[in-house]
XYZ file of N, CA, C and O in Angstrom:
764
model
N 0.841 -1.178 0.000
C 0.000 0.000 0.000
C 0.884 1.238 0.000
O 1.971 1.207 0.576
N 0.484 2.241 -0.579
C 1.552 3.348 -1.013
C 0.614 4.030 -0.595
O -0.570 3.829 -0.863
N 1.283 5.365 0.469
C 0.453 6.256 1.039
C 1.055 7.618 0.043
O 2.023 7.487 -0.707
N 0.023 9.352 0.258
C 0.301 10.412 -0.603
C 0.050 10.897 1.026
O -0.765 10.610 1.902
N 1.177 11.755 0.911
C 1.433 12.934 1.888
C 0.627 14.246 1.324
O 0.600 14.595 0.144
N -0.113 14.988 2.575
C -0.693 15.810 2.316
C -1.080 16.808 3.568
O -1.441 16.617 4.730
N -0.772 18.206 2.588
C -0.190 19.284 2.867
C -1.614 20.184 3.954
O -2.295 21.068 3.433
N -1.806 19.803 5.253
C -2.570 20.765 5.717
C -2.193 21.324 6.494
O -1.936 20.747 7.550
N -1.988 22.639 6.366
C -2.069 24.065 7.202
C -2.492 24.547 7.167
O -2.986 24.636 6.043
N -2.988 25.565 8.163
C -3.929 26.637 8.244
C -4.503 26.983 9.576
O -4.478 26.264 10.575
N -5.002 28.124 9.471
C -5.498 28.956 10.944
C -6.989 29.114 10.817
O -7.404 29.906 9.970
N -7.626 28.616 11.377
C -9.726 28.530 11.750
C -10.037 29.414 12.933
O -9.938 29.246 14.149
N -10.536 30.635 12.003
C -10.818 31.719 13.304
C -12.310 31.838 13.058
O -12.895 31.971 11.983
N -12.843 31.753 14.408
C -14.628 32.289 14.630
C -14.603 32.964 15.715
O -13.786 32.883 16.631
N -15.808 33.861 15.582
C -16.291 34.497 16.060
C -17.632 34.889 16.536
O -18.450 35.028 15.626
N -18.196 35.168 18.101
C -19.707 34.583 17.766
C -20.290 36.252 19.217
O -19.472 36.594 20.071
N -21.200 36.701 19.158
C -21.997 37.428 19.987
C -23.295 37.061 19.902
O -23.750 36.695 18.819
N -24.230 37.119 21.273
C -25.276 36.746 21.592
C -25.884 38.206 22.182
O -25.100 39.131 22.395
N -27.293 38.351 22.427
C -27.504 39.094 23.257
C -29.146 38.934 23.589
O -29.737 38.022 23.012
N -29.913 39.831 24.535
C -31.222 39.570 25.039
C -31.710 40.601 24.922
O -30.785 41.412 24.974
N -32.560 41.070 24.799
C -33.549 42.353 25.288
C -34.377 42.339 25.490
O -34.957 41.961 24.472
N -35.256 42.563 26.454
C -36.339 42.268 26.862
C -36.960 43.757 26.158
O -36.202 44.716 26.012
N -38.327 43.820 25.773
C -39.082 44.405 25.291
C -40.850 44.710 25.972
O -41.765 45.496 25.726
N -40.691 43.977 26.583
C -42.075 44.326 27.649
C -42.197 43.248 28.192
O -42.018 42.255 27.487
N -42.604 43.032 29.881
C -43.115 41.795 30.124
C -43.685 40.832 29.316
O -44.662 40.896 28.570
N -42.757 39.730 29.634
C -43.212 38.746 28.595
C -42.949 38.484 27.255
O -43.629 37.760 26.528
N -41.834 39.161 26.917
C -41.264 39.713 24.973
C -39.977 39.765 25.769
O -39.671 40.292 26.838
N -39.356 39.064 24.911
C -37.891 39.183 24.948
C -37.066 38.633 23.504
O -37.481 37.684 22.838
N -36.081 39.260 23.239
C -35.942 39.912 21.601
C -34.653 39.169 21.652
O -33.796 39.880 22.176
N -33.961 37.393 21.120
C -32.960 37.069 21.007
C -32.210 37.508 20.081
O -32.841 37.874 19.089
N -30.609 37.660 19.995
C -29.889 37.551 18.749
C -28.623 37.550 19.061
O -27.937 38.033 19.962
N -28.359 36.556 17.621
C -27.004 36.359 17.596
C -26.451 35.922 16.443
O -26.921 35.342 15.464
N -24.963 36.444 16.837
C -24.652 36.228 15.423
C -23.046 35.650 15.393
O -22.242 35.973 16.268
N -22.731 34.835 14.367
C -20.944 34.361 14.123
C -20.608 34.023 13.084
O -21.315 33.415 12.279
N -19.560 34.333 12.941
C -18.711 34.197 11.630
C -17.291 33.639 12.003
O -16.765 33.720 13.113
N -16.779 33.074 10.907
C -15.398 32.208 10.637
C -14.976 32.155 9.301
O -15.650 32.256 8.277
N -13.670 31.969 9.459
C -12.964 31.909 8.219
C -11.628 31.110 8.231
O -10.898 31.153 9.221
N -11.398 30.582 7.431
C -10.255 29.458 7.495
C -8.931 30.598 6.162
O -8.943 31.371 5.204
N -8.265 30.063 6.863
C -6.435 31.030 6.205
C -5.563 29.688 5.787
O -4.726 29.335 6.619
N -5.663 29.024 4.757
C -5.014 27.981 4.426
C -3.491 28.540 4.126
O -3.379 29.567 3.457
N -2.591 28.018 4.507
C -1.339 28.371 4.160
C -0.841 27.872 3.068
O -0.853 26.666 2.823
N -0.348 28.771 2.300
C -0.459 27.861 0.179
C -1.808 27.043 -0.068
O -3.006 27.182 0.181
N -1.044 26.197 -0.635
C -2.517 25.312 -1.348
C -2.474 23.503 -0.678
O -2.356 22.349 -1.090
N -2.742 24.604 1.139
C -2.676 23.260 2.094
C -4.367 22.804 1.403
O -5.223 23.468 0.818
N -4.302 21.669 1.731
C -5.593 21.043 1.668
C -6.566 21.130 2.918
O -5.960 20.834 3.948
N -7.916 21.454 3.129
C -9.014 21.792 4.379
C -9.276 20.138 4.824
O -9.772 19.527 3.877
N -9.155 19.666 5.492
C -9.960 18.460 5.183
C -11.573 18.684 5.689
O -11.943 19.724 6.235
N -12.366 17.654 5.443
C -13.726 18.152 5.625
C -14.450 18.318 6.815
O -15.527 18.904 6.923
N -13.806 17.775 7.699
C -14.104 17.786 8.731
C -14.122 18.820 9.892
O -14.890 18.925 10.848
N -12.674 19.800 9.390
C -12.614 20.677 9.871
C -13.106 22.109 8.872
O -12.823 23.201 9.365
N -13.638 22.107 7.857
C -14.639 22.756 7.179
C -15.643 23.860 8.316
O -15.696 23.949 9.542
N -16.231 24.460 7.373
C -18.011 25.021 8.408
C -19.331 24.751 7.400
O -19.381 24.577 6.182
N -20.003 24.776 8.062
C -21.392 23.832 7.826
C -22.069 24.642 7.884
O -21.624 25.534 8.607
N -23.523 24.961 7.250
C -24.814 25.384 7.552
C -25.871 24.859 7.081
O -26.041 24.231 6.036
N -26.765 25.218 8.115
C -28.204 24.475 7.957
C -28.324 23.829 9.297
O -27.366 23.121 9.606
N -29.235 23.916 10.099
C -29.390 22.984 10.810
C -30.394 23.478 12.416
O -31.086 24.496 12.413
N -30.311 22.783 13.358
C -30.636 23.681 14.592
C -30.194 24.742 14.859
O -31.006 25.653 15.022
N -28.741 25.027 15.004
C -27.723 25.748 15.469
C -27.610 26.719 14.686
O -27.208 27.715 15.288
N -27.813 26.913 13.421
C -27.624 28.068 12.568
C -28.666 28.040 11.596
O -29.476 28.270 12.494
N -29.292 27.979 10.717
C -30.821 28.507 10.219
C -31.359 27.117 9.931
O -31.160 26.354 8.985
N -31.946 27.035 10.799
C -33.380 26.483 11.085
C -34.365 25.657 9.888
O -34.675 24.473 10.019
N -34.694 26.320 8.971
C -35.191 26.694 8.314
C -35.197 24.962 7.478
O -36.132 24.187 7.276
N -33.671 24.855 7.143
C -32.886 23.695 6.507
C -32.283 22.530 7.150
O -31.872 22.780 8.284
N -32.075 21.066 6.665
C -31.600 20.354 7.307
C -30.132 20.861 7.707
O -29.687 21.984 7.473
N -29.390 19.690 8.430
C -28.600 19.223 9.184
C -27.520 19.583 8.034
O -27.386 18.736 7.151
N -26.572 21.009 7.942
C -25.301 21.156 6.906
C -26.022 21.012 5.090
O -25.383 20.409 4.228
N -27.222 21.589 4.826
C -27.747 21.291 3.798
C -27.469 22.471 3.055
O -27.639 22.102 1.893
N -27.277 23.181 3.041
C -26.438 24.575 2.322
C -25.359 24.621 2.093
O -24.415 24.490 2.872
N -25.350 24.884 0.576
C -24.086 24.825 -0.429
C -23.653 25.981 0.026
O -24.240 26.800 0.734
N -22.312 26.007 -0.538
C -21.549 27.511 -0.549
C -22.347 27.889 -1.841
O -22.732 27.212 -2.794
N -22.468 29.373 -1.489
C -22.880 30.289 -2.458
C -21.998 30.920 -3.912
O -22.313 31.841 -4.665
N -20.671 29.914 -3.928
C -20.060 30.053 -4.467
C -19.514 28.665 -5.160
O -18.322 28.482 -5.406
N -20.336 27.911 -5.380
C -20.310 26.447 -5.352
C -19.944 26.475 -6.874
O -20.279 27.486 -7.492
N -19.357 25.572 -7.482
C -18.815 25.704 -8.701
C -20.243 24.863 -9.435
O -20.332 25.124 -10.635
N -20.955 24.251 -9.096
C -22.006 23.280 -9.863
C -23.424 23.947 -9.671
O -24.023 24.159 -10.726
N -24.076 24.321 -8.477
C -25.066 25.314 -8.581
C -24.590 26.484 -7.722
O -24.689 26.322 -6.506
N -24.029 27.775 -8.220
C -23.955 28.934 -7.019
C -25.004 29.454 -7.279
O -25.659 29.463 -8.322
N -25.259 30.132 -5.813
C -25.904 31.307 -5.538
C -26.783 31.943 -6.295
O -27.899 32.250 -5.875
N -26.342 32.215 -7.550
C -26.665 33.338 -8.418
C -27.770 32.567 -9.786
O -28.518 33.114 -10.596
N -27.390 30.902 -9.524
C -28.051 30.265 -10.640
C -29.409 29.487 -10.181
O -29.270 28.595 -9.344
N -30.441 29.712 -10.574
C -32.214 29.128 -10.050
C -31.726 27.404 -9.992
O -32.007 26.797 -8.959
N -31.035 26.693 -11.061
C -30.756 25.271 -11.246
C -29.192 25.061 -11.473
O -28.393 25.968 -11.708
N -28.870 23.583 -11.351
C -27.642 23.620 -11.041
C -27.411 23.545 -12.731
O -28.248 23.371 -13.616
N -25.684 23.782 -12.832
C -25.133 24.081 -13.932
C -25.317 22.824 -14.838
O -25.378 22.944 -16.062
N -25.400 21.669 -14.238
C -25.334 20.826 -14.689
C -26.215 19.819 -14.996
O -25.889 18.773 -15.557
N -27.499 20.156 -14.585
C -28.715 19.497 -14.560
C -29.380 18.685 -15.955
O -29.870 19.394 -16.834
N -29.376 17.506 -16.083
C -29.744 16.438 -16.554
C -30.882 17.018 -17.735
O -30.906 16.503 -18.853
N -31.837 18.167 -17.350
C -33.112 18.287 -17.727
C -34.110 17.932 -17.187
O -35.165 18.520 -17.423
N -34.049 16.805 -16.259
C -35.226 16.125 -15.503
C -36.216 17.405 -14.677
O -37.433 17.240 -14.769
N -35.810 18.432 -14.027
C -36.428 19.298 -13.591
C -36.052 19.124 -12.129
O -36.127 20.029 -11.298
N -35.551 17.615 -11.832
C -35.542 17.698 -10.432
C -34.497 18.932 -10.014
O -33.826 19.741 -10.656
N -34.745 18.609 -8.400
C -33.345 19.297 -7.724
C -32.379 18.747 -7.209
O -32.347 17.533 -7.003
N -31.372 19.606 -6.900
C -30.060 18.512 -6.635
C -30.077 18.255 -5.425
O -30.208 19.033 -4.480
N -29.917 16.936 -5.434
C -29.287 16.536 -4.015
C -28.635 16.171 -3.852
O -28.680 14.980 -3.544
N -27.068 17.067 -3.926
C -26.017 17.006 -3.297
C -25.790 17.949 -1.825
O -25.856 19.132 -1.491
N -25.493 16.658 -1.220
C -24.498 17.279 0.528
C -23.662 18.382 0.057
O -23.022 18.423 -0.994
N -23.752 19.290 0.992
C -22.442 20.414 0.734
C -21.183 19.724 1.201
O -21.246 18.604 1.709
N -20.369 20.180 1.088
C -19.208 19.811 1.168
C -18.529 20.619 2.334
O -17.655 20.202 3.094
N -19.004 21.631 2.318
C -18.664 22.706 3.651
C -18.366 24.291 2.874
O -18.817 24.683 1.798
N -17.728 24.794 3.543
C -16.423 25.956 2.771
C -15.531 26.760 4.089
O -15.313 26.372 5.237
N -15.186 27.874 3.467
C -14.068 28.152 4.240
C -14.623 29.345 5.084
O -13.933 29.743 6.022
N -16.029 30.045 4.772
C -15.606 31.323 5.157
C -18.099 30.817 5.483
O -18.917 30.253 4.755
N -18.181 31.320 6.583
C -19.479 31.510 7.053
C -19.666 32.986 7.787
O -18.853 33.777 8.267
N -20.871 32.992 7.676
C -21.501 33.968 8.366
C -23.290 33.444 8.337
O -24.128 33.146 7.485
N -23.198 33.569 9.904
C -24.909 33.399 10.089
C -24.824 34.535 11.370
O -23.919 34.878 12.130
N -26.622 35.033 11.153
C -27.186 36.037 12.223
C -28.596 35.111 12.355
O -29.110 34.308 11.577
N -29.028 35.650 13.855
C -30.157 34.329 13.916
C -30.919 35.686 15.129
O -30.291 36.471 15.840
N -32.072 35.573 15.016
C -32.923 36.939 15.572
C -34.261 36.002 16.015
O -34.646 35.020 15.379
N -34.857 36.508 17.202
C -35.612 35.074 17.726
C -36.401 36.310 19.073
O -35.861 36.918 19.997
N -38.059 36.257 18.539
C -38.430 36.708 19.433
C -39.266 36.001 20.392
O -40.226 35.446 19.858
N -39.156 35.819 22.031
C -39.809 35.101 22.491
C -41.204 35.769 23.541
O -41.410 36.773 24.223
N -41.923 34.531 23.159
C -43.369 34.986 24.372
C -43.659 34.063 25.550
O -43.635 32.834 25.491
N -43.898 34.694 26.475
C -43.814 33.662 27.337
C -45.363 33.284 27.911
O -46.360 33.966 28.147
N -45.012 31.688 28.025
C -46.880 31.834 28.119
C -47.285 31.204 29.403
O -48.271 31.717 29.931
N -46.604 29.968 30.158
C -47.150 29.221 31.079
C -45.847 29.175 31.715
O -44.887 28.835 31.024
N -45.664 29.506 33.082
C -44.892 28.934 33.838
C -43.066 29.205 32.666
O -42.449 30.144 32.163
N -42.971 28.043 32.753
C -41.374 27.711 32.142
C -41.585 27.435 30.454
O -40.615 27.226 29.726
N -42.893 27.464 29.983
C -43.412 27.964 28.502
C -43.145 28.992 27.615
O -43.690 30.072 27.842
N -42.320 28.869 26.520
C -42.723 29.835 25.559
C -42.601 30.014 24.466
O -41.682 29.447 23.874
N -43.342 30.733 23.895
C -43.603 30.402 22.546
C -42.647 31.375 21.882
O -42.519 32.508 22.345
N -41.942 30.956 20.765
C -41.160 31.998 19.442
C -40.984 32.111 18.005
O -40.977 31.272 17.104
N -40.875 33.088 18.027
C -41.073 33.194 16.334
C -39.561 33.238 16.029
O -38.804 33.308 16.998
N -39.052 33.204 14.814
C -37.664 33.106 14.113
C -37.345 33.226 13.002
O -38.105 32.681 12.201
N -36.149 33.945 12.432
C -35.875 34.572 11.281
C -34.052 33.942 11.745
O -33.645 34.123 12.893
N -33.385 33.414 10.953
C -31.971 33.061 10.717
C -31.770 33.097 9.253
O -32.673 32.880 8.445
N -30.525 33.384 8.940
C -29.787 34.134 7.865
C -28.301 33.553 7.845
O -27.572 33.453 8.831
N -27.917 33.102 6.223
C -26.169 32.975 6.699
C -25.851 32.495 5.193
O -26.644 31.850 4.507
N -24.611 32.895 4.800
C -24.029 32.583 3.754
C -22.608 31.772 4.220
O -22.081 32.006 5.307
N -22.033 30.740 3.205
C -21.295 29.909 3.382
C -20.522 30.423 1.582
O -20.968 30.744 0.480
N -19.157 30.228 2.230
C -18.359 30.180 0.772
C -17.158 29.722 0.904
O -16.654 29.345 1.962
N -16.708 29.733 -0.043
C -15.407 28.446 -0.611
C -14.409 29.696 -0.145
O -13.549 29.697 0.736
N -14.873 30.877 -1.145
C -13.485 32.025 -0.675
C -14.220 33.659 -0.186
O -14.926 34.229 -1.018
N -14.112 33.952 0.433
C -14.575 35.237 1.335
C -14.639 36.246 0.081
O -15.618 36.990 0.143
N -14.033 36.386 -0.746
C -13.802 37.492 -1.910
C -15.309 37.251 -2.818
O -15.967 37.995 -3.546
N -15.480 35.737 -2.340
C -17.058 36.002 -3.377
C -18.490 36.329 -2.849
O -19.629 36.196 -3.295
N -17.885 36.857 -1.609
C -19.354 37.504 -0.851
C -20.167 38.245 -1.612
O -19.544 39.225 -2.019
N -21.355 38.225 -2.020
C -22.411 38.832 -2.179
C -23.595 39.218 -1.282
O -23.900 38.279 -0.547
N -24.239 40.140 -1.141
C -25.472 40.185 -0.334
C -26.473 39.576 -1.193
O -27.599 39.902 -0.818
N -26.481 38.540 -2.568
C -27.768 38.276 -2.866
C -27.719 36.498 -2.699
O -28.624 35.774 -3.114
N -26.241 35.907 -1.878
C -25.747 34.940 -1.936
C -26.453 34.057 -0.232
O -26.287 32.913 0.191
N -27.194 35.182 0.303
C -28.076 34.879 1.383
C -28.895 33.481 1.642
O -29.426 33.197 0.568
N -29.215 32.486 2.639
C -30.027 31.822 2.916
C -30.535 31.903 3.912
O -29.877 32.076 4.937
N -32.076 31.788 3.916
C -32.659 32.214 4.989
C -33.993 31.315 5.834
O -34.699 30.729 5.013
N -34.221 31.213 6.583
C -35.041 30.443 7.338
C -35.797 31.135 8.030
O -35.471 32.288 8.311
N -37.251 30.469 8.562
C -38.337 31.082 9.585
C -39.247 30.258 9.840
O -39.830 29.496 9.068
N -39.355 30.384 10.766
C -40.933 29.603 11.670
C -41.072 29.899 12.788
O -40.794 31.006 13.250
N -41.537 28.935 13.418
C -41.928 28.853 15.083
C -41.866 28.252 16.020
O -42.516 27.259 15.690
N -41.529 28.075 17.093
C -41.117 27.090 18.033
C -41.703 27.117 19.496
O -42.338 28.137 19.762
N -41.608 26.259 20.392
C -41.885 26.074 21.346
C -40.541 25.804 22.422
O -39.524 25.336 21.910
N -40.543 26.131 24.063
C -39.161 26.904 24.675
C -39.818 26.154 25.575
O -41.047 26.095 25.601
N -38.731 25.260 26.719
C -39.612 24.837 27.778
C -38.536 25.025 28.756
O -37.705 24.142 28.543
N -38.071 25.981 30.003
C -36.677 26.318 30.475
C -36.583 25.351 31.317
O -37.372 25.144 32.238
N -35.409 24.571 30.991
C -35.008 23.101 32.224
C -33.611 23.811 32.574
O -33.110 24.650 31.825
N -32.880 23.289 34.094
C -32.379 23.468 34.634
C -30.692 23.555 33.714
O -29.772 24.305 34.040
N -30.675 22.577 32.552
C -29.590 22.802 31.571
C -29.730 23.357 30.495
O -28.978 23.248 29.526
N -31.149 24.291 30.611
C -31.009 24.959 29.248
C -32.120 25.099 28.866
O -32.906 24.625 29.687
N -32.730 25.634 27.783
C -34.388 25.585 27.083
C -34.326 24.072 26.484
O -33.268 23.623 26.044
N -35.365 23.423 26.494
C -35.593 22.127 25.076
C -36.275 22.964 24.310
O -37.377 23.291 24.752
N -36.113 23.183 23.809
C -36.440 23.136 22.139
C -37.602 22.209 20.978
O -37.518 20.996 20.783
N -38.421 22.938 20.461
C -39.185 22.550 19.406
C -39.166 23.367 18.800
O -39.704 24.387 19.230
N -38.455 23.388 17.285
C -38.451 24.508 16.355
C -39.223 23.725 14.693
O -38.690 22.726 14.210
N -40.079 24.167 14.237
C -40.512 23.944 12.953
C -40.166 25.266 12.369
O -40.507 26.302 12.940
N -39.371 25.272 11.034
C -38.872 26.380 10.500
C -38.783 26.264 8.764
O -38.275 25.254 8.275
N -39.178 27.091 8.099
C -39.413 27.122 6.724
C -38.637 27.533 5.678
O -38.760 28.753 5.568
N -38.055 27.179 5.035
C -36.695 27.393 3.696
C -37.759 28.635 3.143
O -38.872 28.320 2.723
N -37.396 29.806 3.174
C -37.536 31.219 2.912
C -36.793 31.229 1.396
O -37.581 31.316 0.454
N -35.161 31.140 1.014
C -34.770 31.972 0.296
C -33.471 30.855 0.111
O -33.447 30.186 1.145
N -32.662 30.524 -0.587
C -31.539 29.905 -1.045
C -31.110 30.362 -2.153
O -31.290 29.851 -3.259
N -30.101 32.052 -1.730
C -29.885 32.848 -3.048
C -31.097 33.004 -3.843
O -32.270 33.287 -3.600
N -30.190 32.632 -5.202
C -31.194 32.431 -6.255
C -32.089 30.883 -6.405
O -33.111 30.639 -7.046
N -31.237 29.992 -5.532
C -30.988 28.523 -6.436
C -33.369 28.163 -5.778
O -34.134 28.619 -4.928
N -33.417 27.227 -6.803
C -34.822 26.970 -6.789
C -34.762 25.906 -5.096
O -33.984 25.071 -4.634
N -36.241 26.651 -4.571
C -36.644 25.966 -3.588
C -38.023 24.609 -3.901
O -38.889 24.637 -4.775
N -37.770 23.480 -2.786
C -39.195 23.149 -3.171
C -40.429 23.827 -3.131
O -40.667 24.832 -2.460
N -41.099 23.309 -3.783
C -42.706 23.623 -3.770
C -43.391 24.016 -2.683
O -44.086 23.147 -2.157
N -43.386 25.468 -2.032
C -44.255 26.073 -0.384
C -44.969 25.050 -0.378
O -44.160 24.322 0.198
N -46.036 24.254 -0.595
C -47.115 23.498 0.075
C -46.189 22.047 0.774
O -46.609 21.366 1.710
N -45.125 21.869 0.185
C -44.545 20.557 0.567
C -43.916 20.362 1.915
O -43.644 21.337 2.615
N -43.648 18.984 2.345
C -42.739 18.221 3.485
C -41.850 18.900 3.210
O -41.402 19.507 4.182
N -41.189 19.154 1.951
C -39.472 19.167 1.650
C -38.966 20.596 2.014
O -37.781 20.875 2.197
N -40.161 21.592 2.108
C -39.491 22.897 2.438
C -39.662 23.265 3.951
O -39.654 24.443 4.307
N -39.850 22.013 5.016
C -40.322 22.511 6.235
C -39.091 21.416 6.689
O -38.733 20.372 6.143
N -38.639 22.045 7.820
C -37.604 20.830 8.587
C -38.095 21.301 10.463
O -38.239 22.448 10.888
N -38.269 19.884 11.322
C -38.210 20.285 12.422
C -36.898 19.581 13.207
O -36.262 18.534 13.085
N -36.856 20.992 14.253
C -35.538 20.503 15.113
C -36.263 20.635 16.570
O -37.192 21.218 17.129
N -35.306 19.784 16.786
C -35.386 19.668 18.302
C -34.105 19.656 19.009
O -33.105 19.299 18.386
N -33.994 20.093 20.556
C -32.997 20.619 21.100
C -32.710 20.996 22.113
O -33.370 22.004 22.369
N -31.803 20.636 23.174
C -31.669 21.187 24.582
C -30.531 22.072 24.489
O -29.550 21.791 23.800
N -30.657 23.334 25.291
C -29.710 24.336 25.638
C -28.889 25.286 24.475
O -27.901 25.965 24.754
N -29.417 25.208 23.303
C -28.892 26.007 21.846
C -29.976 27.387 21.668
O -31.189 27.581 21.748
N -28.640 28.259 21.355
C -29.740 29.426 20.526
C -28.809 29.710 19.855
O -28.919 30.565 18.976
């Protein structure tokens, strides 16, 4: 067996702020937001693991578990309704992202409180993912929303979030009436 040596270096910096505001008894106004970016040294290789991801509980809602391409994806970016490469069939692609180097998500979450350790929230999360930071666009956006349910336990809120695929750039979403554009999460101690 003949092994290939391979070249990874590099520096993985994030960055993340949270905050609260309460807005009247019973309204309280979450948000938060983080970003990262990976500094490969030459043309070290990322491996995937140490990549960044979006989609999911933790960052917009909206989408499964790391289901957002970079917006700069060489096969469907951002900017294109279908992927570059599409068969004709009409379907959509389902390819896993692969990750990228450079994220940004903001996640804004207003809560009501209704019973005891109950409460109910609404939600709006936002975040772009890319291969290289230079191809940021503001129309390269994905976005999520719905509603959830908050129940405060001693390690944290649990979590019930049902949340709705809003916007994926340009690239085509499923059909609003469908399963495929709704994802629910569930969750202890995350915002």
């Amino acid at each position: 067996t003949e092994f290939t040596h391979v070249e990874s270096d590099f520096v993985k910096l994030t960055g993340s702020a949270a905050g609260y505001l309460p807005l009247a008894p019973g309204f309280m106004w979450a948000l938060s937001g983080r970003v990262g970016n990976i500094f490969p040294f030459g043309d070290s290789y990322i491996p995937l693991y140490k990549r960044f991801y979006l989609g999911g509980t933790t960052t917009v809602r909206g989408f499964r578990e790391d289901e957002i391409l970079p917006a700069d994806d060489d096969r469907w970016p951002a900017s294109s309704n279908l992927p570059l490469d599409q068969d004709g069939s009409g379907a959509l692609d389902p390819r896993q992202s692969l990750g990228g180097n450079f994220f940004l998500n903001m996640r804004s979450e207003l809560r009501i409180a209704m019973v005891g350790d109950l409460e109910l929230s609404t939600f709006v999360d936002v975040g772009q993912l890319l291969e290289d930071v230079s191809q940021f666009e503001a129309t390269g956006f994905a976005a999520g929303a719905g509603i959830g349910l908050r129940y405060n336990t001693p390690v944290g809120p649990f979590v019930v979030d049902l949340g709705w695929k809003v916007v994926d750039g340009r690239r085509r979403l499923p059909a609003l009436q469908t399963l495929d554009r709704t994802n629910l999460h569930l969750s202890i101690g995350f915002f």
